[in-house]
Tab-separated table of C-alpha atoms in Angstrom:
chain	number	residue	atom	x	y	z
K	1254	MET	CA	-25.200	-12.563	-10.070
K	1255	ALA	CA	-21.841	-14.083	-9.164
K	1256	THR	CA	-21.557	-17.794	-9.595
K	1257	LEU	CA	-20.409	-20.129	-6.862
K	1258	VAL	CA	-17.518	-22.184	-8.153
K	1259	THR	CA	-16.668	-25.411	-6.347
K	1260	LEU	CA	-13.361	-26.923	-7.304
K	1261	VAL	CA	-11.609	-29.862	-5.701
K	1262	PHE	CA	-7.910	-30.378	-6.329
K	1263	ALA	CA	-6.157	-33.666	-5.657
K	1264	ALA	CA	-2.838	-31.900	-5.246
K	1265	ILE	CA	-1.785	-28.551	-3.919
K	1266	PHE	CA	1.218	-26.796	-5.428
K	1267	ILE	CA	3.792	-26.376	-2.697
K	1268	ILE	CA	6.895	-24.311	-3.377
K	1269	SER	CA	8.917	-24.404	-0.173
K	1270	SER	CA	10.291	-26.848	2.340
K	1271	SER	CA	6.887	-27.040	3.972
K	1272	VAL	CA	4.793	-30.109	3.197
K	1273	LYS	CA	1.718	-29.120	5.150
K	1274	ALA	CA	-1.338	-29.421	2.943
K	1275	LEU	CA	-4.012	-26.767	3.028
K	1276	THR	CA	-7.674	-27.539	3.518
K	1277	PRO	CA	-10.890	-25.464	3.443
K	1278	ASN	CA	-11.908	-27.011	6.784
K	1279	TYR	CA	-8.675	-26.196	8.633
K	1280	TYR	CA	-10.388	-23.921	11.205
K	1281	GLU	CA	-13.700	-25.772	11.312
K	1282	HIS	CA	-13.421	-26.392	15.055
K	1283	SER	CA	-10.757	-23.908	16.191
K	1284	CYS	CA	-12.326	-20.803	14.577
K	1285	PRO	CA	-15.667	-21.682	12.936
K	1286	ASN	CA	-16.731	-18.069	12.242
K	1287	LEU	CA	-13.487	-17.062	10.539
K	1288	ASP	CA	-14.842	-16.624	7.006
K	1289	SER	CA	-17.790	-14.440	7.963
K	1290	THR	CA	-15.621	-12.316	10.257
K	1291	VAL	CA	-13.155	-11.517	7.477
K	1292	THR	CA	-16.004	-10.885	5.021
K	1293	ASN	CA	-17.582	-8.387	7.403
K	1294	ALA	CA	-14.283	-6.495	7.747
K	1295	VAL	CA	-13.965	-6.233	3.958
K	1296	LYS	CA	-17.606	-5.157	3.576
K	1297	LYS	CA	-17.192	-2.445	6.203
K	1298	ALA	CA	-14.094	-1.042	4.498
K	1299	MET	CA	-15.803	-1.040	1.093
K	1300	LEU	CA	-18.582	1.208	2.405
K	1301	ASN	CA	-16.080	4.070	2.626
K	1302	ASP	CA	-13.612	3.182	-0.134
K	1303	ASN	CA	-14.461	1.441	-3.404
K	1304	THR	CA	-10.745	0.889	-4.147
K	1305	VAL	CA	-10.433	-1.629	-1.298
K	1306	PRO	CA	-11.192	-4.761	-3.393
K	1307	ALA	CA	-8.513	-3.974	-5.994
K	1308	ALA	CA	-6.046	-3.164	-3.208
K	1309	LEU	CA	-6.635	-6.444	-1.373
K	1310	LEU	CA	-6.428	-8.556	-4.522
K	1311	ARG	CA	-3.155	-6.896	-5.568
K	1312	MET	CA	-1.772	-7.208	-2.036
K	1313	HIS	CA	-2.397	-10.963	-2.082
K	1314	PHE	CA	-0.703	-11.365	-5.490
K	1315	HIS	CA	2.325	-9.393	-4.351
K	1316	ASP	CA	2.546	-11.434	-1.164
K	1317	CYS	CA	2.418	-14.833	-2.870
K	1318	PHE	CA	4.945	-13.969	-5.573
K	1319	ILE	CA	7.809	-13.257	-3.153
K	1320	ARG	CA	8.238	-16.006	-0.544
K	1321	GLY	CA	4.955	-17.770	-0.975
K	1322	CYS	CA	1.678	-16.717	0.629
K	1323	ASP	CA	3.133	-15.941	4.057
K	1324	ALA	CA	1.865	-12.395	4.751
K	1325	SER	CA	5.427	-11.041	4.489
K	1326	VAL	CA	3.969	-8.101	2.546
K	1327	LEU	CA	2.220	-6.984	5.749
K	1328	LEU	CA	5.372	-6.623	7.858
K	1329	GLU	CA	6.657	-3.152	8.718
K	1330	SER	CA	10.220	-2.037	8.048
K	1331	LYS	CA	12.346	-2.235	11.182
K	1332	GLY	CA	15.722	-0.643	11.876
K	1333	GLN	CA	18.035	-1.133	8.908
K	1334	ASN	CA	15.705	-3.657	7.276
K	1335	LYS	CA	13.411	-2.225	4.630
K	1336	ALA	CA	10.367	-4.492	4.287
K	1337	GLU	CA	8.517	-5.592	1.145
K	1338	LYS	CA	5.758	-3.016	1.535
K	1339	ASP	CA	8.393	-0.293	1.133
K	1340	GLY	CA	9.901	-1.768	-2.054
K	1341	PRO	CA	9.270	0.295	-5.244
K	1342	PRO	CA	6.513	-1.957	-6.729
K	1343	ASN	CA	4.650	-1.951	-3.402
K	1344	ILE	CA	4.734	1.737	-2.513
K	1345	SER	CA	1.242	2.161	-3.940
K	1346	LEU	CA	-0.228	-0.789	-2.017
K	1347	HIS	CA	-2.862	0.321	0.461
K	1348	ALA	CA	-5.769	-0.903	2.623
K	1349	PHE	CA	-3.473	-2.747	5.041
K	1350	TYR	CA	-5.824	-1.535	7.774
K	1351	VAL	CA	-8.503	-3.916	6.461
K	1352	ILE	CA	-6.318	-6.915	7.285
K	1353	ASP	CA	-5.349	-5.391	10.639
K	1354	ASN	CA	-9.015	-4.864	11.534
K	1355	ALA	CA	-9.963	-8.376	10.452
K	1356	LYS	CA	-7.064	-9.822	12.453
K	1357	LYS	CA	-8.164	-7.898	15.549
K	1358	ASP	CA	-11.700	-9.274	15.241
K	1359	VAL	CA	-10.429	-12.799	14.639
K	1360	GLU	CA	-8.041	-12.611	17.613
K	1361	SER	CA	-10.910	-11.596	19.896
K	1362	MET	CA	-12.726	-14.817	18.907
K	1363	CYS	CA	-9.863	-17.253	18.366
K	1364	PRO	CA	-6.646	-15.948	19.977
K	1365	GLY	CA	-3.378	-17.176	18.473
K	1366	VAL	CA	-5.065	-19.564	16.027
K	1367	VAL	CA	-5.410	-17.938	12.586
K	1368	SER	CA	-2.497	-16.737	10.478
K	1369	CYS	CA	-2.405	-13.320	8.819
K	1370	ALA	CA	-1.655	-15.163	5.564
K	1371	ASP	CA	-4.973	-17.001	5.752
K	1372	ILE	CA	-6.818	-13.781	6.546
K	1373	LEU	CA	-5.239	-12.097	3.506
K	1374	ALA	CA	-6.204	-15.030	1.249
K	1375	LEU	CA	-9.791	-14.859	2.497
K	1376	ALA	CA	-9.912	-11.083	2.075
K	1377	ALA	CA	-8.734	-11.403	-1.535
K	1378	ARG	CA	-11.517	-13.923	-2.197
K	1379	ASP	CA	-14.055	-11.568	-0.616
K	1380	ALA	CA	-12.697	-8.648	-2.648
K	1381	VAL	CA	-13.523	-10.537	-5.831
K	1382	HIS	CA	-16.921	-11.797	-4.708
K	1383	LEU	CA	-18.114	-8.486	-3.243
K	1384	SER	CA	-17.218	-6.826	-6.558
K	1385	GLY	CA	-19.580	-9.113	-8.445
K	1386	GLY	CA	-17.198	-11.977	-9.140
K	1387	PRO	CA	-17.190	-15.646	-8.123
K	1388	THR	CA	-16.633	-17.055	-4.668
K	1389	TRP	CA	-14.809	-20.220	-3.652
K	1390	ASP	CA	-13.694	-22.278	-0.665
K	1391	VAL	CA	-10.253	-20.987	0.313
K	1392	PRO	CA	-7.855	-23.749	1.401
K	1393	LYS	CA	-6.415	-22.726	4.781
K	1394	GLY	CA	-3.541	-23.576	7.096
K	1395	ARG	CA	-0.876	-21.127	5.904
K	1396	LEU	CA	1.799	-19.864	8.261
K	1397	ASP	CA	3.184	-16.350	8.510
K	1398	GLY	CA	6.725	-15.597	7.413
K	1399	ARG	CA	9.442	-13.880	9.448
K	1400	ILE	CA	11.416	-12.420	6.529
K	1401	SER	CA	10.401	-9.376	4.491
K	1402	MET	CA	12.904	-7.475	2.346
K	1403	ALA	CA	12.221	-4.644	-0.071
K	1404	SER	CA	14.942	-5.932	-2.390
K	1405	ASP	CA	12.884	-9.086	-2.995
K	1406	THR	CA	10.158	-7.070	-4.724
K	1407	ARG	CA	12.342	-7.122	-7.835
K	1408	GLN	CA	10.972	-10.646	-8.297
K	1409	LEU	CA	7.460	-9.349	-8.991
K	1410	PRO	CA	6.245	-9.416	-12.612
K	1411	GLY	CA	6.466	-5.897	-14.009
K	1412	PRO	CA	4.035	-3.898	-16.151
K	1413	VAL	CA	6.626	-3.677	-18.962
K	1414	PHE	CA	7.352	-7.436	-19.092
K	1415	ASN	CA	7.128	-9.238	-22.433
K	1416	ILE	CA	5.567	-12.676	-22.784
K	1417	SER	CA	8.853	-14.558	-22.272
K	1418	GLN	CA	9.562	-12.695	-19.050
K	1419	LEU	CA	6.018	-13.287	-17.828
K	1420	GLN	CA	6.140	-16.990	-18.652
K	1421	GLN	CA	9.445	-17.432	-16.834
K	1422	ASN	CA	8.275	-15.442	-13.815
K	1423	PHE	CA	5.101	-17.486	-13.439
K	1424	ALA	CA	6.815	-20.814	-14.179
K	1425	GLN	CA	9.261	-20.205	-11.330
K	1426	ARG	CA	6.243	-20.313	-9.036
K	1427	GLY	CA	4.680	-23.402	-10.577
K	1428	LEU	CA	2.145	-21.374	-12.550
K	1429	SER	CA	1.302	-22.075	-16.185
K	1430	MET	CA	0.519	-19.900	-19.188
K	1431	GLU	CA	-3.165	-20.593	-18.503
K	1432	ASP	CA	-2.681	-19.276	-14.966
K	1433	LEU	CA	-0.923	-16.205	-16.342
K	1434	VAL	CA	-3.827	-15.276	-18.599
K	1435	ALA	CA	-6.492	-16.061	-15.984
K	1436	LEU	CA	-4.760	-14.179	-13.165
K	1437	SER	CA	-4.104	-11.199	-15.433
K	1438	GLY	CA	-7.877	-10.839	-15.395
K	1439	GLY	CA	-7.447	-9.431	-11.909
K	1440	HIS	CA	-6.667	-6.209	-13.784
K	1441	THR	CA	-10.415	-5.864	-14.211
K	1442	LEU	CA	-10.214	-4.159	-10.802
K	1443	GLY	CA	-8.102	-1.145	-10.039
K	1444	PHE	CA	-6.114	1.838	-11.189
K	1445	SER	CA	-2.585	2.469	-12.463
K	1446	HIS	CA	-0.361	5.492	-12.067
K	1447	CYS	CA	1.129	6.994	-15.215
K	1448	SER	CA	4.631	5.710	-14.449
K	1449	SER	CA	3.546	2.122	-15.120
K	1450	PHE	CA	2.469	2.768	-18.719
K	1451	GLN	CA	4.366	5.897	-19.804
K	1452	ASN	CA	6.533	3.621	-21.958
K	1453	ARG	CA	3.543	2.938	-24.250
K	1454	ILE	CA	2.346	6.519	-24.798
K	1455	HIS	CA	5.567	8.563	-25.012
K	1456	ASN	CA	8.791	7.728	-26.892
K	1457	PHE	CA	7.725	4.129	-27.458
K	1458	ASP	CA	10.557	3.319	-29.897
K	1459	ALA	CA	12.691	4.889	-32.604
K	1460	SER	CA	9.789	4.813	-35.084
K	1461	HIS	CA	6.751	5.435	-32.901
K	1462	ASP	CA	5.921	7.862	-30.132
K	1463	VAL	CA	2.950	5.677	-29.160
K	1464	ASP	CA	2.747	1.880	-29.079
K	1465	PRO	CA	1.151	1.048	-32.469
K	1466	THR	CA	-0.766	-1.863	-30.922
K	1467	MET	CA	-2.728	0.597	-28.790
K	1468	SER	CA	-5.980	2.129	-30.009
K	1469	PRO	CA	-5.136	5.692	-31.145
K	1470	ILE	CA	-8.208	7.108	-29.411
K	1471	PHE	CA	-7.370	5.300	-26.192
K	1472	ALA	CA	-3.731	6.376	-26.405
K	1473	ALA	CA	-4.781	9.995	-26.911
K	1474	SER	CA	-6.955	9.862	-23.792
K	1475	LEU	CA	-4.050	8.500	-21.754
K	1476	ARG	CA	-1.663	11.131	-23.128
K	1477	GLN	CA	-4.069	13.862	-21.985
K	1478	VAL	CA	-3.886	12.556	-18.434
K	1479	CYS	CA	-0.206	11.573	-18.441
K	1480	GLN	CA	2.036	14.259	-19.899
K	1481	VAL	CA	5.636	13.518	-20.927
K	1482	HIS	CA	6.996	14.961	-17.692
K	1483	ASN	CA	3.966	14.216	-15.583
K	1484	LYS	CA	4.002	16.016	-12.234
K	1485	VAL	CA	0.378	15.521	-11.255
K	1486	ARG	CA	0.231	13.476	-8.075
K	1487	ASN	CA	-1.781	10.262	-8.447
K	1488	ALA	CA	-2.476	10.845	-12.156
K	1489	GLY	CA	-3.257	7.672	-14.048
K	1490	SER	CA	-5.966	5.483	-15.504
K	1491	PRO	CA	-8.465	2.803	-14.439
K	1492	LEU	CA	-7.334	-0.635	-15.596
K	1493	ASP	CA	-10.578	-1.189	-17.469
K	1494	SER	CA	-13.896	0.556	-18.116
K	1495	THR	CA	-15.587	-1.112	-15.122
K	1496	SER	CA	-12.726	-0.842	-12.654
K	1497	THR	CA	-14.794	-1.549	-9.527
K	1498	VAL	CA	-16.685	-4.515	-11.021
K	1499	PHE	CA	-15.161	-7.963	-11.396
K	1500	ASP	CA	-16.083	-8.952	-14.952
K	1501	ASN	CA	-14.456	-9.989	-18.232
K	1502	SER	CA	-14.322	-6.501	-19.772
K	1503	TYR	CA	-10.529	-6.477	-19.294
K	1504	TYR	CA	-10.215	-9.143	-22.005
K	1505	LYS	CA	-12.692	-7.436	-24.334
K	1506	LEU	CA	-10.774	-4.164	-24.091
K	1507	LEU	CA	-7.461	-5.951	-24.561
K	1508	LEU	CA	-8.659	-7.269	-27.936
K	1509	GLN	CA	-9.644	-3.706	-28.876
K	1510	GLY	CA	-6.163	-2.299	-28.188
K	1511	ARG	CA	-7.346	-0.662	-24.983
K	1512	SER	CA	-5.145	-2.366	-22.423
K	1513	VAL	CA	-3.008	-0.248	-20.110
K	1514	PHE	CA	0.192	-2.231	-19.499
K	1515	SER	CA	2.747	-3.681	-21.890
K	1516	SER	CA	2.350	-6.921	-19.934
K	1517	ASP	CA	-1.359	-6.933	-20.835
K	1518	GLN	CA	-0.660	-6.431	-24.529
K	1519	ALA	CA	1.952	-9.215	-24.301
K	1520	LEU	CA	-0.862	-11.738	-23.827
K	1521	LEU	CA	-1.755	-11.263	-27.497
K	1522	THR	CA	1.733	-12.121	-28.762
K	1523	THR	CA	1.478	-15.929	-28.695
K	1524	PRO	CA	-1.286	-18.059	-30.255
K	1525	LYS	CA	-1.929	-19.898	-26.977
K	1526	THR	CA	-2.334	-16.857	-24.767
K	1527	LYS	CA	-4.276	-14.927	-27.415
K	1528	ALA	CA	-6.715	-17.831	-27.742
K	1529	LEU	CA	-7.279	-17.762	-23.978
K	1530	VAL	CA	-7.846	-14.000	-24.029
K	1531	SER	CA	-10.472	-14.502	-26.751
K	1532	LYS	CA	-12.078	-17.334	-24.804
K	1533	PHE	CA	-12.393	-15.266	-21.630
K	1534	ALA	CA	-13.565	-12.199	-23.569
K	1535	GLY	CA	-16.383	-14.300	-24.968
K	1536	SER	CA	-17.474	-15.937	-21.731
K	1537	GLN	CA	-17.669	-14.513	-18.222
K	1538	GLU	CA	-18.344	-18.047	-16.974
K	1539	GLU	CA	-15.175	-19.475	-18.541
K	1540	PHE	CA	-13.123	-16.610	-17.131
K	1541	GLU	CA	-14.518	-17.050	-13.620
K	1542	LYS	CA	-13.909	-20.801	-13.687
K	1543	ALA	CA	-10.296	-20.354	-14.805
K	1544	PHE	CA	-9.673	-17.477	-12.401
K	1545	VAL	CA	-10.862	-19.451	-9.383
K	1546	LYS	CA	-8.734	-22.448	-10.343
K	1547	SER	CA	-5.633	-20.292	-10.773
K	1548	MET	CA	-6.284	-18.292	-7.600
K	1549	ILE	CA	-6.477	-21.473	-5.524
K	1550	LYS	CA	-3.286	-22.695	-7.175
K	1551	MET	CA	-1.418	-19.433	-6.620
K	1552	SER	CA	-2.633	-18.874	-3.075
K	1553	SER	CA	-1.470	-22.362	-2.145
K	1554	ILE	CA	2.201	-21.519	-2.770
K	1555	SER	CA	3.385	-22.087	0.771
K	1556	GLY	CA	5.791	-20.313	3.050
K	1557	GLY	CA	5.953	-19.133	6.650
K	1558	GLN	CA	6.887	-20.460	10.053
K	1559	GLU	CA	4.582	-18.926	12.663
K	1560	ILE	CA	1.210	-17.424	13.479
K	1561	ARG	CA	1.553	-13.720	14.187
K	1562	LEU	CA	-0.537	-12.013	16.822
K	1563	ASP	CA	-0.030	-8.685	15.039
K	1564	CYS	CA	0.216	-8.801	11.239
K	1565	LYS	CA	2.740	-5.936	11.162
K	1566	VAL	CA	5.442	-7.586	13.313
K	1567	THR	CA	6.936	-11.028	13.837
K	1568	ARG	CA	6.584	-12.803	17.160
């Protein structure tokens, strides 16, 4: 059974001009049933689609890593402006309707009060918890952003990043190496298309067709699914062996050479990050504790200027 993790932080990481602190009790009086309303929307969506939790968690990551957690990833492209959701790394994002449905329900109770950014942060928490992972009090009070540009998605950490690139990318957002390893555990949920790991299973380098750090049996299974010139729509692989359950199997498989992305394998290339991978592989409790701490830290990267009435368009 998932453990309830209660963490209190004296300081919130704020990366923007905003100095407004977030608090779990932000809507205590203005929208007291917010949490349960968002949870119900996520539960309802999961009844018909078991990929919803992974989608919501990834959506939240991709939102926070651009301009802070401001729901800019939810905005639609308009006119000549191509929005974040239409940038190459975000083309495969889905389940936006879950946030739209939750927002509609929240607006019927508390009109004009709750930001889309807060709803997305809550939905990501629920995605984890409803998949068997921990739960936590989400600090609230985010504002929604007005700017969303597809070109900004180049700032997202990529599946072929090495450890130096990952460290720099996370550090730019006030996130540590510990946060990097803990948040990478989000790959316990979800699926990847072949294009994100073709580099490891075909023409890896001048000496190897396959990444030698990858288990040969695992590599062979991936090569069966993902041919050199793959033309099968939506072909790919689950990110771990229990891809709809939030657990620590991602770390166990990583130590066995059965990780999917180069960026996963990169976590084994420094003593510090490898030690953390081993720690989380050996203890679900330690992983959950670290994941919650890093999620609160990441989701508190601020941004935004308004509260949208419709998550797809600015006011």
